[in-house]
mmCIF file of C-alpha atoms in Angstrom:
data_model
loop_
_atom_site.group_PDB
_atom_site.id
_atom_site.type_symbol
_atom_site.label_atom_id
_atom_site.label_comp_id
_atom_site.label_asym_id
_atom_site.label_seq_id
_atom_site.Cartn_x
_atom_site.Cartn_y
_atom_site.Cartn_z
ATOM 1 C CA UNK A 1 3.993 -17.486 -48.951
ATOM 2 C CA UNK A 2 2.611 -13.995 -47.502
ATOM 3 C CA UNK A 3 -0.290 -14.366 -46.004
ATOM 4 C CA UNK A 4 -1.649 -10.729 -48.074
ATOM 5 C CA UNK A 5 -0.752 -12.812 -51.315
ATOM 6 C CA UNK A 6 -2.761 -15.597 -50.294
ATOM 7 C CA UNK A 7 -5.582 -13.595 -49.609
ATOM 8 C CA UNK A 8 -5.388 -11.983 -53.050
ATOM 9 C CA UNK A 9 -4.986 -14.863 -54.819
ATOM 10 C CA UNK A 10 -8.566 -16.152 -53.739
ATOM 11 C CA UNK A 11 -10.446 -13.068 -53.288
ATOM 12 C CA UNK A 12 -10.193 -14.014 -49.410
ATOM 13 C CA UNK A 13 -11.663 -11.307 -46.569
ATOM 14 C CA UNK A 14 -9.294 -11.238 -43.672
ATOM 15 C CA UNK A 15 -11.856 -11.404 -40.143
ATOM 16 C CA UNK A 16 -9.262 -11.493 -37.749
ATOM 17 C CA UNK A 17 -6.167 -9.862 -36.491
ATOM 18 C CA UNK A 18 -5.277 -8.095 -40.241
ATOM 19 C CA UNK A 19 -2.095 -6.634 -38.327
ATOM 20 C CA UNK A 20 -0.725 -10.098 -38.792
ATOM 21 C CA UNK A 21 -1.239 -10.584 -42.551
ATOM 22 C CA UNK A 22 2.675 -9.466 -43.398
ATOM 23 C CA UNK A 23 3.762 -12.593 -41.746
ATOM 24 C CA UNK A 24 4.290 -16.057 -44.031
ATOM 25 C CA UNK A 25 3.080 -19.216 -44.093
ATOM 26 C CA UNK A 26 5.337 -22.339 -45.495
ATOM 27 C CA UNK A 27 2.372 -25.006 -46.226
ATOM 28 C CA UNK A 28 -1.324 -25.647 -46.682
ATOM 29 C CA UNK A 29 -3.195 -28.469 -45.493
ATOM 30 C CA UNK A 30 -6.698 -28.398 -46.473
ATOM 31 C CA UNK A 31 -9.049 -31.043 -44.444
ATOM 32 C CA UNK A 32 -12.484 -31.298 -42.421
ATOM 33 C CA UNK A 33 -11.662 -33.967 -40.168
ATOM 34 C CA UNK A 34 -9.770 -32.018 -37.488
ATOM 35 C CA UNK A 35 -7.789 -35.474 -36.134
ATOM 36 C CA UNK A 36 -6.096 -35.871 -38.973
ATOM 37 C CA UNK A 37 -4.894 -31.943 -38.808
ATOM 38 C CA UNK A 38 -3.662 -33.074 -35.328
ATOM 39 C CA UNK A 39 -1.395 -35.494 -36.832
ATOM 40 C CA UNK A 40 0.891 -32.895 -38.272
ATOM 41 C CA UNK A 41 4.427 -31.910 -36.899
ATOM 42 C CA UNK A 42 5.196 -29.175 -39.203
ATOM 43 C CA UNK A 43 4.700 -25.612 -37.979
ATOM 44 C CA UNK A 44 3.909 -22.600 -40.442
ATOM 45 C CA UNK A 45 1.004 -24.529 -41.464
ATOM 46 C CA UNK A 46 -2.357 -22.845 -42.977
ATOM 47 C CA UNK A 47 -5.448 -25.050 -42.488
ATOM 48 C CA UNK A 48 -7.999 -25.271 -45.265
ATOM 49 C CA UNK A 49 -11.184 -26.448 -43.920
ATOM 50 C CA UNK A 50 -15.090 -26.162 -44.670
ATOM 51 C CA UNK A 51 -15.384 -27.276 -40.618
ATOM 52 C CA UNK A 52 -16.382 -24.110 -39.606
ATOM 53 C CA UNK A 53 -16.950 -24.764 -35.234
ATOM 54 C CA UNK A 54 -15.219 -23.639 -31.990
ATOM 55 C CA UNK A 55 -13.253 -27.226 -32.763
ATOM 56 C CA UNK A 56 -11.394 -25.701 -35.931
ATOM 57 C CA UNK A 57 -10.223 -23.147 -33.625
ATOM 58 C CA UNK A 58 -9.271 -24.985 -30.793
ATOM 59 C CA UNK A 59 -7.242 -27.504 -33.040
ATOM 60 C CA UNK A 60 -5.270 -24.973 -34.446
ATOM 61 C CA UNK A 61 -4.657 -23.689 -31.040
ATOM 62 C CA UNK A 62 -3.419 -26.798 -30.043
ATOM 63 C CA UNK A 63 -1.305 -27.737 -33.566
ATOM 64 C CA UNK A 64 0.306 -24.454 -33.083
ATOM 65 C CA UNK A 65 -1.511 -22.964 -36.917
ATOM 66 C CA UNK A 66 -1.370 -19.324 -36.969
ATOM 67 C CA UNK A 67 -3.405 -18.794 -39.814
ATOM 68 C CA UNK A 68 -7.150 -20.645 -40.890
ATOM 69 C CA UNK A 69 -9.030 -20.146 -44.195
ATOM 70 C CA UNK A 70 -12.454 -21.364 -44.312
ATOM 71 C CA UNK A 71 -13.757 -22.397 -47.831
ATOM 72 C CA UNK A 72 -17.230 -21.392 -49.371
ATOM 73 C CA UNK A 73 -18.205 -18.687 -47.816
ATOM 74 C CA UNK A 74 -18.402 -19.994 -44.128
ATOM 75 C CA UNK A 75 -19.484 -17.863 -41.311
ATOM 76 C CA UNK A 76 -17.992 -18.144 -38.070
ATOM 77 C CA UNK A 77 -20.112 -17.028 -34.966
ATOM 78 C CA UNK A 78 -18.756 -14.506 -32.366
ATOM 79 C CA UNK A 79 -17.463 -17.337 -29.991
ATOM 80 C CA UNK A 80 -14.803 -18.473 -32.970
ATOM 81 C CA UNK A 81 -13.664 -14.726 -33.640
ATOM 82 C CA UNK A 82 -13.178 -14.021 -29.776
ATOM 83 C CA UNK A 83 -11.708 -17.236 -29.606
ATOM 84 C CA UNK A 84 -9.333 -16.552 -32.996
ATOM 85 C CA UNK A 85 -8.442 -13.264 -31.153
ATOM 86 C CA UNK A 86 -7.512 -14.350 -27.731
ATOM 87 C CA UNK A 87 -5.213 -16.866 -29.741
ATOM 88 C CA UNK A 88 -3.632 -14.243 -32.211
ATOM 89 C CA UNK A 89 -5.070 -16.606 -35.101
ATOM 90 C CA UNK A 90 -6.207 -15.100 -38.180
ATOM 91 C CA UNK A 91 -9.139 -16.469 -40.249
ATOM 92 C CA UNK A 92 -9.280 -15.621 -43.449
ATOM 93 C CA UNK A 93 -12.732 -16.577 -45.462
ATOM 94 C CA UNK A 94 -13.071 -17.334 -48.956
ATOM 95 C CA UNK A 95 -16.054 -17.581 -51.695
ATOM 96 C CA UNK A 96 -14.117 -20.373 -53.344
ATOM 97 C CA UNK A 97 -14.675 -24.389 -52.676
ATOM 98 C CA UNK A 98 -12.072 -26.189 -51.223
ATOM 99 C CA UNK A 99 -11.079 -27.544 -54.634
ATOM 100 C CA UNK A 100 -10.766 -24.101 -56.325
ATOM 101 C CA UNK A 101 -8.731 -22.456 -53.650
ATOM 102 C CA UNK A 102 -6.633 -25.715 -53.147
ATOM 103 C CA UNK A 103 -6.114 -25.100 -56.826
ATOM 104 C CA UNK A 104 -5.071 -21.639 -56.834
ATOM 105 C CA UNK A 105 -2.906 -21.851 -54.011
ATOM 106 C CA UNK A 106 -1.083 -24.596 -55.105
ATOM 107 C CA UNK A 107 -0.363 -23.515 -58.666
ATOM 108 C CA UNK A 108 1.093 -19.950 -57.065
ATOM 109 C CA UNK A 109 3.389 -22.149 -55.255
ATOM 110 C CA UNK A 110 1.935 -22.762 -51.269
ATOM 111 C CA UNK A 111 3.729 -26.043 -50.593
ATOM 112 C CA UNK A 112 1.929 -28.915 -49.393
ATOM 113 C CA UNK A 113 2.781 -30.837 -46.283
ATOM 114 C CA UNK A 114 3.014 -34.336 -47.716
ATOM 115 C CA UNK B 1 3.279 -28.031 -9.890
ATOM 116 C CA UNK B 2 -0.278 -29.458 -9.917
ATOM 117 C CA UNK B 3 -3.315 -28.732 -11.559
ATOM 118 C CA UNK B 4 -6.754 -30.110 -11.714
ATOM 119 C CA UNK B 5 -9.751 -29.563 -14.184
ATOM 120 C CA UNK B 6 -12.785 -30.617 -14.655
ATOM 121 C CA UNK B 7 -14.384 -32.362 -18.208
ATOM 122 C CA UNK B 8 -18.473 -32.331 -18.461
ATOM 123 C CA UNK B 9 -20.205 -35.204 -20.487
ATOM 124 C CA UNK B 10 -21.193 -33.406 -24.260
ATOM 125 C CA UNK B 11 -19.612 -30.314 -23.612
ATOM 126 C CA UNK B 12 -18.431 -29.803 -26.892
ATOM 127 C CA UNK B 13 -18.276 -26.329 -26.555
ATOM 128 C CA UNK B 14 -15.715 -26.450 -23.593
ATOM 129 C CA UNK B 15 -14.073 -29.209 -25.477
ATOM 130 C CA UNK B 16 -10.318 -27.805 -25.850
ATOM 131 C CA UNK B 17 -10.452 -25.492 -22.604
ATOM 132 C CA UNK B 18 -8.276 -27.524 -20.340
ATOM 133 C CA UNK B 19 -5.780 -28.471 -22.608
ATOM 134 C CA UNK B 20 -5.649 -24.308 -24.118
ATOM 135 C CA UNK B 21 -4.842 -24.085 -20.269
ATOM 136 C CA UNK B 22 -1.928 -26.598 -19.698
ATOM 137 C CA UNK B 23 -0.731 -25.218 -22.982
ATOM 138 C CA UNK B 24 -0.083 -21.559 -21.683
ATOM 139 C CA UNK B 25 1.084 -22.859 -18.328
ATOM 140 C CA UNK B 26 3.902 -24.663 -20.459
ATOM 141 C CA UNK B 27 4.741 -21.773 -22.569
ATOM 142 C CA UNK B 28 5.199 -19.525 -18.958
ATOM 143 C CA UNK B 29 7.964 -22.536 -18.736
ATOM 144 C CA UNK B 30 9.477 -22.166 -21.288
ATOM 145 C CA UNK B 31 9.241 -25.802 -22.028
ATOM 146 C CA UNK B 32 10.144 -26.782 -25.485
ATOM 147 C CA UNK B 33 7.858 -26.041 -28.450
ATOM 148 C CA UNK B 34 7.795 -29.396 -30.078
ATOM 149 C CA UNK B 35 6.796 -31.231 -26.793
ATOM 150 C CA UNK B 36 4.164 -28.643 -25.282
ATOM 151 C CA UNK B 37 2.416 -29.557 -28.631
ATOM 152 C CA UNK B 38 3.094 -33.544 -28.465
ATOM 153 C CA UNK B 39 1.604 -33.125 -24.786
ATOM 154 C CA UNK B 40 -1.774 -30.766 -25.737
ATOM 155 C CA UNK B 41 -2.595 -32.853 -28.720
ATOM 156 C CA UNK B 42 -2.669 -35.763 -27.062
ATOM 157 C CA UNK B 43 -4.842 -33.705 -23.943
ATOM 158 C CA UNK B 44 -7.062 -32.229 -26.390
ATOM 159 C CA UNK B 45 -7.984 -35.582 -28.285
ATOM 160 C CA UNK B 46 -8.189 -37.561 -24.785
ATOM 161 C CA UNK B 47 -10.526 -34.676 -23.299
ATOM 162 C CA UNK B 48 -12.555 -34.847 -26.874
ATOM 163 C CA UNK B 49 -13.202 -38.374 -26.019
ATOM 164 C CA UNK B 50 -14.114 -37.695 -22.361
ATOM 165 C CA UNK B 51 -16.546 -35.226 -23.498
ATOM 166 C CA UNK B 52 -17.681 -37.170 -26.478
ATOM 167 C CA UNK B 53 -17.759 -41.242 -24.734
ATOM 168 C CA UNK B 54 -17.727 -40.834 -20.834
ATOM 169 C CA UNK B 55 -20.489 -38.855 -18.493
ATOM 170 C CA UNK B 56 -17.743 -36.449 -17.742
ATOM 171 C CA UNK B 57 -14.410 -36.719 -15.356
ATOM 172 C CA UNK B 58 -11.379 -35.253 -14.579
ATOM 173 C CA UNK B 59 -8.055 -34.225 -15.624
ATOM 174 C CA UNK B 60 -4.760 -34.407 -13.302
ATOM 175 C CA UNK B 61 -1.822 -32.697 -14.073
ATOM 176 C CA UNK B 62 1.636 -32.498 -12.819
ATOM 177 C CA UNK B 63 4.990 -30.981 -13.877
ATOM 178 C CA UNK B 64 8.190 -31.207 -12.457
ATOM 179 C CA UNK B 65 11.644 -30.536 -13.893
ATOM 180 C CA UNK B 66 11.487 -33.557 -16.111
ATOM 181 C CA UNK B 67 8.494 -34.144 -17.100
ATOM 182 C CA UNK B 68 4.821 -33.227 -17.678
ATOM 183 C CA UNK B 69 2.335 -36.283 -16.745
ATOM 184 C CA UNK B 70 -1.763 -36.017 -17.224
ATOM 185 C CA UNK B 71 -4.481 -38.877 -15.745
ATOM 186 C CA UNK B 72 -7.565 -38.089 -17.114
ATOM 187 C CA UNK B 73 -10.252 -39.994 -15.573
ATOM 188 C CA UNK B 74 -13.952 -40.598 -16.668
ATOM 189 C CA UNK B 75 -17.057 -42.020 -15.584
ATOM 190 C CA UNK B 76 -18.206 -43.735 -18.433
ATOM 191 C CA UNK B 77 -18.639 -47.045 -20.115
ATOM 192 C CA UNK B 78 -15.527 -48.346 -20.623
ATOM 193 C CA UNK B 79 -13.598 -49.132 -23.601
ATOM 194 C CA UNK B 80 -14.616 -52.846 -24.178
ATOM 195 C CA UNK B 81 -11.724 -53.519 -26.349
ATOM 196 C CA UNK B 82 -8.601 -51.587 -26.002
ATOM 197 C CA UNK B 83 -6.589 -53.150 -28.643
ATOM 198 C CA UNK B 84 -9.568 -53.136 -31.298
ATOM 199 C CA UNK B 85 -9.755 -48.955 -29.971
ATOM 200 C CA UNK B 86 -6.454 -48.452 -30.490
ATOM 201 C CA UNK B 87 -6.484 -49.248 -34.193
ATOM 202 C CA UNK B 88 -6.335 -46.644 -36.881
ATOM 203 C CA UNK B 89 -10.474 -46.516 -38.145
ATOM 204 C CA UNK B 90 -12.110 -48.050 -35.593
ATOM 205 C CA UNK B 91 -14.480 -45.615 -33.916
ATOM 206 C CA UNK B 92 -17.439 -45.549 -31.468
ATOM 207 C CA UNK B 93 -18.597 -41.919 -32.573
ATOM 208 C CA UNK B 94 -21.544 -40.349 -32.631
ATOM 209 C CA UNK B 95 -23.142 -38.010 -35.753
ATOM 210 C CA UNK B 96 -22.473 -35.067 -33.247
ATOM 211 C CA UNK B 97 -18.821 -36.520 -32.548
ATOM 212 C CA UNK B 98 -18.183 -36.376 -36.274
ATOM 213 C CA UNK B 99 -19.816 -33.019 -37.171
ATOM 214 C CA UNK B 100 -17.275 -31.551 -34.975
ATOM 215 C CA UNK B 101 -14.492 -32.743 -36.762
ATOM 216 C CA UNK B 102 -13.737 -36.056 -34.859
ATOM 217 C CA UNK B 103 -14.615 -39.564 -34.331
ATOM 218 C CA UNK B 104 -12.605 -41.293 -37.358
ATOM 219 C CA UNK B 105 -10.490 -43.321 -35.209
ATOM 220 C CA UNK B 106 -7.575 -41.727 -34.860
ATOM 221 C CA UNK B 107 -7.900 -40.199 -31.681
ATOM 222 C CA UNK B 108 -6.026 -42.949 -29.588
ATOM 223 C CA UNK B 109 -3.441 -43.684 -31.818
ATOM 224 C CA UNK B 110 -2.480 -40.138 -32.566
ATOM 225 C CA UNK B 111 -1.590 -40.012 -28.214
ATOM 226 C CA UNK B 112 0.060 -43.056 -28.427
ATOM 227 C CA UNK B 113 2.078 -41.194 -31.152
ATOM 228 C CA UNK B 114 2.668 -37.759 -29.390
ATOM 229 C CA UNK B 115 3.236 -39.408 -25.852
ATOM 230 C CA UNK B 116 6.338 -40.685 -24.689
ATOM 231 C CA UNK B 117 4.527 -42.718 -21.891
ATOM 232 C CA UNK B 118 0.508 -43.968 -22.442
ATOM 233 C CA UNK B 119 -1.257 -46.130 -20.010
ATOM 234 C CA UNK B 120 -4.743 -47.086 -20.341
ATOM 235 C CA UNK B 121 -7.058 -48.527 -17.708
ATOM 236 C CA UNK B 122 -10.747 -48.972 -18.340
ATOM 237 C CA UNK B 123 -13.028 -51.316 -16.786
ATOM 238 C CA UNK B 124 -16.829 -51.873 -18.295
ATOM 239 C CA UNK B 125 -19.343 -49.749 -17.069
ATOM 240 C CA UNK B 126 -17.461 -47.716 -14.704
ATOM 241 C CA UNK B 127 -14.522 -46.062 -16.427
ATOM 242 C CA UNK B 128 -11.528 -45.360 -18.254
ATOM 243 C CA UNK B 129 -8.703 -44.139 -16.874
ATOM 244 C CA UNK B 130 -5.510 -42.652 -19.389
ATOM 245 C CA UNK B 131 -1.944 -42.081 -18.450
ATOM 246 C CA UNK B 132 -0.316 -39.928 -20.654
ATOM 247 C CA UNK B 133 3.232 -38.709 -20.357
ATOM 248 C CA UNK B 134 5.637 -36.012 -21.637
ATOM 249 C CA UNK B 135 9.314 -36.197 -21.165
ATOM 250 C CA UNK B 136 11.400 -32.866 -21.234
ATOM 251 C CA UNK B 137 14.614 -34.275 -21.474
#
């Protein structure tokens, strides 16, 4: 799925690297608990999370996620967007809770993982 | 090619820095996508625990045309029971571990699962010492 669509779809604001939002994403995995986003093989992943630290972005640095949408309306400080940046990661931030946007994105079609 | 870094006791804010590191260093080797992420999972979860159970330590690594091998080495209390701390759940964490997104127990057996090598050493009160190795080929 586009990454523009799934912005759309949730009302989403795009607060880093908007050049990138073209690009596609094959599945969403929505979770707080950043070990178990460590556990996945898959690339082309979007992670869903509420975790809103330097740790979200360093674990998608490290799981090789491209793309991060934090849920209700989290804010992250200057540290995570310089971080986001220097890592070509895009975080896109919705109003939504995690259940809602799950919701949305599903029924338009994002696959999930498992 | 060898490389040394350094891992302070609740740094969380650091947490992530070494491993970011040895993961550029493999891209600029072209080493294969799949296995420089096995290898900085596994780096970023054992450096998490350094930061979040030990009073800080080190981290050693060394690559060579076959494979990538880290030692990172704490000064800490020990794991009292590495079987038990290998088990999927079982966790030592702090509140502050778990706010950061860790400390459910799945750190250790998620680098026994990315590794293709792991060797742990950890003696009470002074230590713990993990082996943790990538093969390229």
């Amino acid at each position: 799925m586009r990454i523009k669509e799934i912005a759309q779809f949730i009302d989403a604001k795009v607060l880093t690297c908007p050049e990138k939002i073209e690009g596609e994403v094959k599945y969403g995995f929505a979770s707080d608990l950043m070990s178990d986003v460590l556990t996945l093989r898959e690339d082309e992943v979007m992670l869903i999370t509420g975790l809103c630290n330097l740790q979200t972005i360093r674990t998608a640095e490290m799981a090789d996620i491209s793309v991060i949408l934090l849920v209700r309306d989290k804010k992250p400080n200057e540290e995570m967007i310089e971080l986001a940046i220097d890592n070509n990661l895009i975080i896109l931030q919705t109003k939504h809770s995690m259940f809602r946007t799950v919701g949305i994105l599903y029924k338009n079609g994002l696959n999930p993982v498992y | 090619m060898h490389f040394e870094y350094n891992v302070i006791e609740g740094d969380f804010a650091n947490a992530g820095k070494a491993s970011s590191e040895i993961k550029k260093t493999m891209k600029q080797l072209n080493i294969d996508s799949q296995k420089i992420k096995r290898m900085v999972v596994a780096v970023y979860e054992a450096e998490v625990n350094a930061i979040a159970h030990a009073y800080g330590g080190n981290i050693y690594v060394d690559i060579d045309s076959e494979k990538i091998s880290v030692i990172i080495k704490d000064t800490g209390p020990g794991i009292n029971d590495i079987e038990l701390a290998m088990q999927q759940g079982y966790s030592t964490a702090s509140a502050k571990v778990r706010e950061m997104g860790f400390g459910a127990g799945m750190g250790l057996p998620n680098i026994k699962n990315n590794v293709d090598h792991l060797d742990i050493k950890s003696e009470i009160g002074v230590g713990t010492e993990i082996k943790m190795v990538v093969n390229f080929t």
